[in-house]
Amino acid sequence: MTAVSLLSSLAACLALFIAYRVYQAQALRLKAQKHGCQPAPRYKHKDPIFGLDIFMRTGDAITKNRFLIEHQKRYDTYGHTFEALNFGSHAIYSVHPQNLRAVWSTKAADWGIQPLRLHNMKPFCGVGFITTDGPEWKSSHALLKPGFHKSNISDFAPLEEHLRIMLDQIPKDGSKFDLQDWIFKLYLDMNTLFLFGEPIGMLSASPPPHAEGFLDAFQEGFNGCGMRIALGPLKVLLPTGGWLKACAKTHKFADVYVDRALEYREKHLAAKVGEAPVKQRTLLYNMAQQTGNRTVLRDQIVQAMMAATETTASLVSTVIHVLATHPPVFAKLRAEILAVGDESLDFDRLSSIKYLQNVITETLRLYPVFPQNNRVALKDTVLPTGGGQDGTSPIFAPAGTLFDTCFATLHRDKKIWGSDAEEFRPDRWDGGFTPSQYEFMPFGAGLRQCLAQQKATMETSYIVTRMLQEFKEIKSEDDRPWQAQVALTAKNANGCLVSLTPAT
Ligand code: HEM
Ligand SMILES: *[C@@H]1O[C@H](CO)[C@@H](O)[C@H](O)[C@H]1NC(C)=O
Ligand SMILES: *[C@@H]1O[C@H](CO)[C@@H](O)[C@H](O)[C@H]1NC(C)=O
């Protein structure tokens, strides 16, 4: 084939594709009219065919830790809801609570995640609550749920034990260090203990032998999922060999524990004797009481590890960052905590320190650990608002539409929070003002709402209380503002640089 004929075939393909797009856009307009819908403002693409410019801008913003700023700017420009192209397909961006209700509420059967995630993530984490909709999601959810019941998450003894190991090692002579690193180590241990029944030895620097290389493999496997979702059809450009090796290594690690849990299941079920309480609180053993299917157990536990990674740890380090940079908040909170005295710190006691809960809630408002999320329309459907001249008409979302939202923007909306929306003000949660479920969504909402909400907030309460008992001053050693580094979750890109003054 000559260069000329190759070029002309390419040109013909492109022309056909454009004609198809024009036809598609026209069909969409007709369907929308039939449903009484009006289009929302349209993102001003430089690439009007595939919309690759928005993809490039997002990628650039992520690498520069400006992802949330970029989102805020888009909503400032176009309003609470706008439409854009996502690799040539239809996408809706919205932070309007009515649209969020339509997509997230328990009745929102038109929206899901499976078409976006399962085929991209299956080699790493298989079939489970993160990758499925409908009945498969439902059975996954049922399998996990008992493990998060208050009765199975309210023993703080293991957390205290690991916190002690951390406290023994961090600098207490007033020198500057990154506390975020330590909190992340603490949580690698706490998460592996809760999920698998054994800490991975980050704090003690003594990982079990089969853990060699696991964390790197897990991270690579997890990132590979994220990359494949983000790249859409361009994912075919990614090499797969290394990723599949990382997936295999992750499975090998998980299987050590799955096999132990299955052994336990056999003994426990055969003997019909009461199980050891510590095993009961391990998520994997807990699930093994319900199923003996090896693949199911492995997939769910890897997905649970994904859900737990950099979540509670991010929240704890951000709360400490906020306290270190707001001395009056620190002083008020410390006084309330000291007033509790030496009584043991259980759920009830920690919940009763109202100002502590307000500080944590306000931190989740301004710095949500999951700052963004999305869904896919499983069939043709309608969103209640954002279309037409005044932006209040319903908008049409054909099957396959990507719905993208940003909780960080939602949580700073002046129409909801008032003119001081950008200010860290824990007392706002005292004034009788309660936002609706779709105005404040740090743990999501509806069916897929976080199962670990209580676990995460209570553990954060516990650690913050213990830190403020141990230290009379936590001084910030960083004058840069909190800056979101976003993967799936957000953490401070600059860590949590502090110096500590012990209480005694
Ligand atoms: C501060 C910490 C955390 C935050 C802010 C958080 C937030 C969230 C959010 C926003 C969702 C909903 C996702 C969606 O709608 O697509 C979710 C789901 C979930 N999270 Fe969390 N999470 C946290 C910690 C954890 C931890 C530590 C675990 C496990 C140990 C966990 C387990 C789960 C599970 C199992 C689900 C899925 C529930 C279902 O689909 O049935 N989360 N989380
Ligand atoms: C706690 O876990 C155990 C072990 O699986 C389970 O039998 C029990 O139902 C859980 N507790 C609750 C109240 O869900
Ligand atoms: C385990 O569960 C999977 C998914 O539900 C199923 O396809 C498979 O056949 C099951 N395996 C066994 C041994 O029952």
Short mmCIF file of N, CA and C in Angstrom, two decimals, residues 117-132 140 218 221-222 224-226 229 243-244 246-248 250-251 254 294-307:
data_model
loop_
_atom_site.label_atom_id
_atom_site.label_comp_id
_atom_site.label_asym_id
_atom_site.label_seq_id
_atom_site.Cartn_x
_atom_site.Cartn_y
_atom_site.Cartn_z
N ARG A 117 -15.47 -0.92 35.74
CA ARG A 117 -14.40 -1.48 36.56
C ARG A 117 -14.08 -2.96 36.31
N LEU A 118 -15.08 -3.81 36.18
CA LEU A 118 -14.79 -5.25 36.25
C LEU A 118 -13.73 -5.69 35.24
N HIS A 119 -13.91 -5.32 33.97
CA HIS A 119 -12.96 -5.81 32.96
C HIS A 119 -11.57 -5.20 33.13
N ASN A 120 -11.51 -4.02 33.77
CA ASN A 120 -10.21 -3.37 34.00
C ASN A 120 -9.49 -3.90 35.23
N MET A 121 -10.23 -4.47 36.18
CA MET A 121 -9.65 -4.80 37.47
C MET A 121 -9.61 -6.28 37.78
N LYS A 122 -10.32 -7.07 36.96
CA LYS A 122 -10.51 -8.48 37.27
C LYS A 122 -9.20 -9.25 37.53
N PRO A 123 -8.16 -9.05 36.70
CA PRO A 123 -6.94 -9.83 36.95
C PRO A 123 -6.33 -9.54 38.32
N PHE A 124 -6.59 -8.36 38.86
CA PHE A 124 -6.01 -8.02 40.16
C PHE A 124 -6.92 -8.48 41.31
N CYS A 125 -8.19 -8.10 41.25
CA CYS A 125 -9.02 -8.31 42.44
C CYS A 125 -10.33 -9.03 42.16
N GLY A 126 -10.49 -9.53 40.94
CA GLY A 126 -11.62 -10.41 40.66
C GLY A 126 -12.99 -9.79 40.84
N VAL A 127 -13.90 -10.62 41.34
CA VAL A 127 -15.31 -10.27 41.42
C VAL A 127 -15.66 -9.98 42.88
N GLY A 128 -16.04 -8.76 43.18
CA GLY A 128 -16.36 -8.43 44.57
C GLY A 128 -17.10 -7.12 44.67
N PHE A 129 -17.16 -6.58 45.89
CA PHE A 129 -18.00 -5.40 46.10
C PHE A 129 -17.53 -4.17 45.34
N ILE A 130 -16.24 -4.11 44.99
CA ILE A 130 -15.74 -2.92 44.27
C ILE A 130 -16.00 -3.02 42.76
N THR A 131 -16.16 -4.26 42.25
CA THR A 131 -16.19 -4.42 40.80
C THR A 131 -17.55 -4.82 40.23
N THR A 132 -18.56 -5.01 41.06
CA THR A 132 -19.84 -5.51 40.53
C THR A 132 -21.04 -4.67 40.95
N SER A 140 -21.65 -9.94 47.90
CA SER A 140 -20.36 -9.50 48.45
C SER A 140 -20.58 -8.67 49.71
N PHE A 218 1.30 -5.21 45.60
CA PHE A 218 -0.07 -4.75 45.82
C PHE A 218 -0.23 -3.34 45.23
N GLY A 221 -0.23 -3.52 41.47
CA GLY A 221 -1.49 -4.10 40.99
C GLY A 221 -2.63 -3.10 41.08
N PHE A 222 -2.72 -2.42 42.22
CA PHE A 222 -3.75 -1.43 42.47
C PHE A 222 -3.63 -0.27 41.46
N GLY A 224 -2.24 -0.32 38.60
CA GLY A 224 -2.57 -0.82 37.26
C GLY A 224 -4.07 -0.76 37.00
N CYS A 225 -4.87 -1.05 38.02
CA CYS A 225 -6.33 -0.96 37.88
C CYS A 225 -6.72 0.49 37.59
N GLY A 226 -6.18 1.40 38.42
CA GLY A 226 -6.51 2.81 38.28
C GLY A 226 -6.13 3.34 36.91
N ILE A 229 -8.52 2.14 34.17
CA ILE A 229 -9.80 2.84 34.19
C ILE A 229 -9.62 4.25 33.61
N TRP A 243 2.35 -6.06 35.22
CA TRP A 243 1.13 -5.93 36.02
C TRP A 243 0.59 -7.30 36.43
N LEU A 244 0.54 -8.22 35.47
CA LEU A 244 0.02 -9.55 35.78
C LEU A 244 0.90 -10.26 36.81
N ALA A 246 2.53 -8.72 39.18
CA ALA A 246 2.19 -8.09 40.46
C ALA A 246 0.88 -8.66 41.00
N CYS A 247 -0.07 -8.89 40.09
CA CYS A 247 -1.35 -9.48 40.51
C CYS A 247 -1.11 -10.86 41.11
N ALA A 248 -0.28 -11.67 40.42
CA ALA A 248 -0.01 -13.04 40.88
C ALA A 248 0.66 -13.01 42.25
N THR A 250 0.41 -10.70 44.54
CA THR A 250 -0.59 -10.30 45.53
C THR A 250 -1.46 -11.50 45.92
N HIS A 251 -1.86 -12.27 44.91
CA HIS A 251 -2.71 -13.44 45.18
C HIS A 251 -1.98 -14.46 46.05
N ALA A 254 -2.12 -13.29 49.58
CA ALA A 254 -3.47 -13.43 50.15
C ALA A 254 -3.81 -14.89 50.40
N ARG A 294 -12.65 -20.53 47.90
CA ARG A 294 -11.32 -19.93 47.96
C ARG A 294 -11.22 -18.66 47.11
N THR A 295 -11.76 -18.73 45.89
CA THR A 295 -11.67 -17.57 44.99
C THR A 295 -12.46 -16.39 45.55
N VAL A 296 -13.64 -16.70 46.05
CA VAL A 296 -14.47 -15.64 46.61
C VAL A 296 -13.74 -14.95 47.76
N LEU A 297 -13.18 -15.77 48.66
CA LEU A 297 -12.49 -15.21 49.82
C LEU A 297 -11.30 -14.35 49.40
N ARG A 298 -10.54 -14.84 48.42
CA ARG A 298 -9.37 -14.07 48.00
C ARG A 298 -9.78 -12.76 47.33
N ASP A 299 -10.73 -12.83 46.42
CA ASP A 299 -11.16 -11.61 45.73
C ASP A 299 -11.67 -10.57 46.73
N GLN A 300 -12.52 -11.00 47.64
CA GLN A 300 -13.11 -10.04 48.59
C GLN A 300 -12.05 -9.44 49.50
N ILE A 301 -11.09 -10.26 49.93
CA ILE A 301 -10.12 -9.73 50.88
C ILE A 301 -9.14 -8.78 50.18
N VAL A 302 -8.81 -9.07 48.92
CA VAL A 302 -7.96 -8.12 48.18
C VAL A 302 -8.72 -6.80 47.97
N GLN A 303 -10.00 -6.90 47.66
CA GLN A 303 -10.79 -5.68 47.48
C GLN A 303 -10.94 -4.92 48.81
N ALA A 304 -11.06 -5.66 49.91
CA ALA A 304 -11.15 -4.98 51.21
C ALA A 304 -9.84 -4.25 51.51
N MET A 305 -8.74 -4.85 51.12
CA MET A 305 -7.44 -4.19 51.33
C MET A 305 -7.37 -2.92 50.49
N MET A 306 -7.94 -2.96 49.28
CA MET A 306 -7.96 -1.75 48.45
C MET A 306 -8.78 -0.66 49.15
N ALA A 307 -9.93 -1.05 49.71
CA ALA A 307 -10.80 -0.06 50.36
C ALA A 307 -10.15 0.53 51.60
#
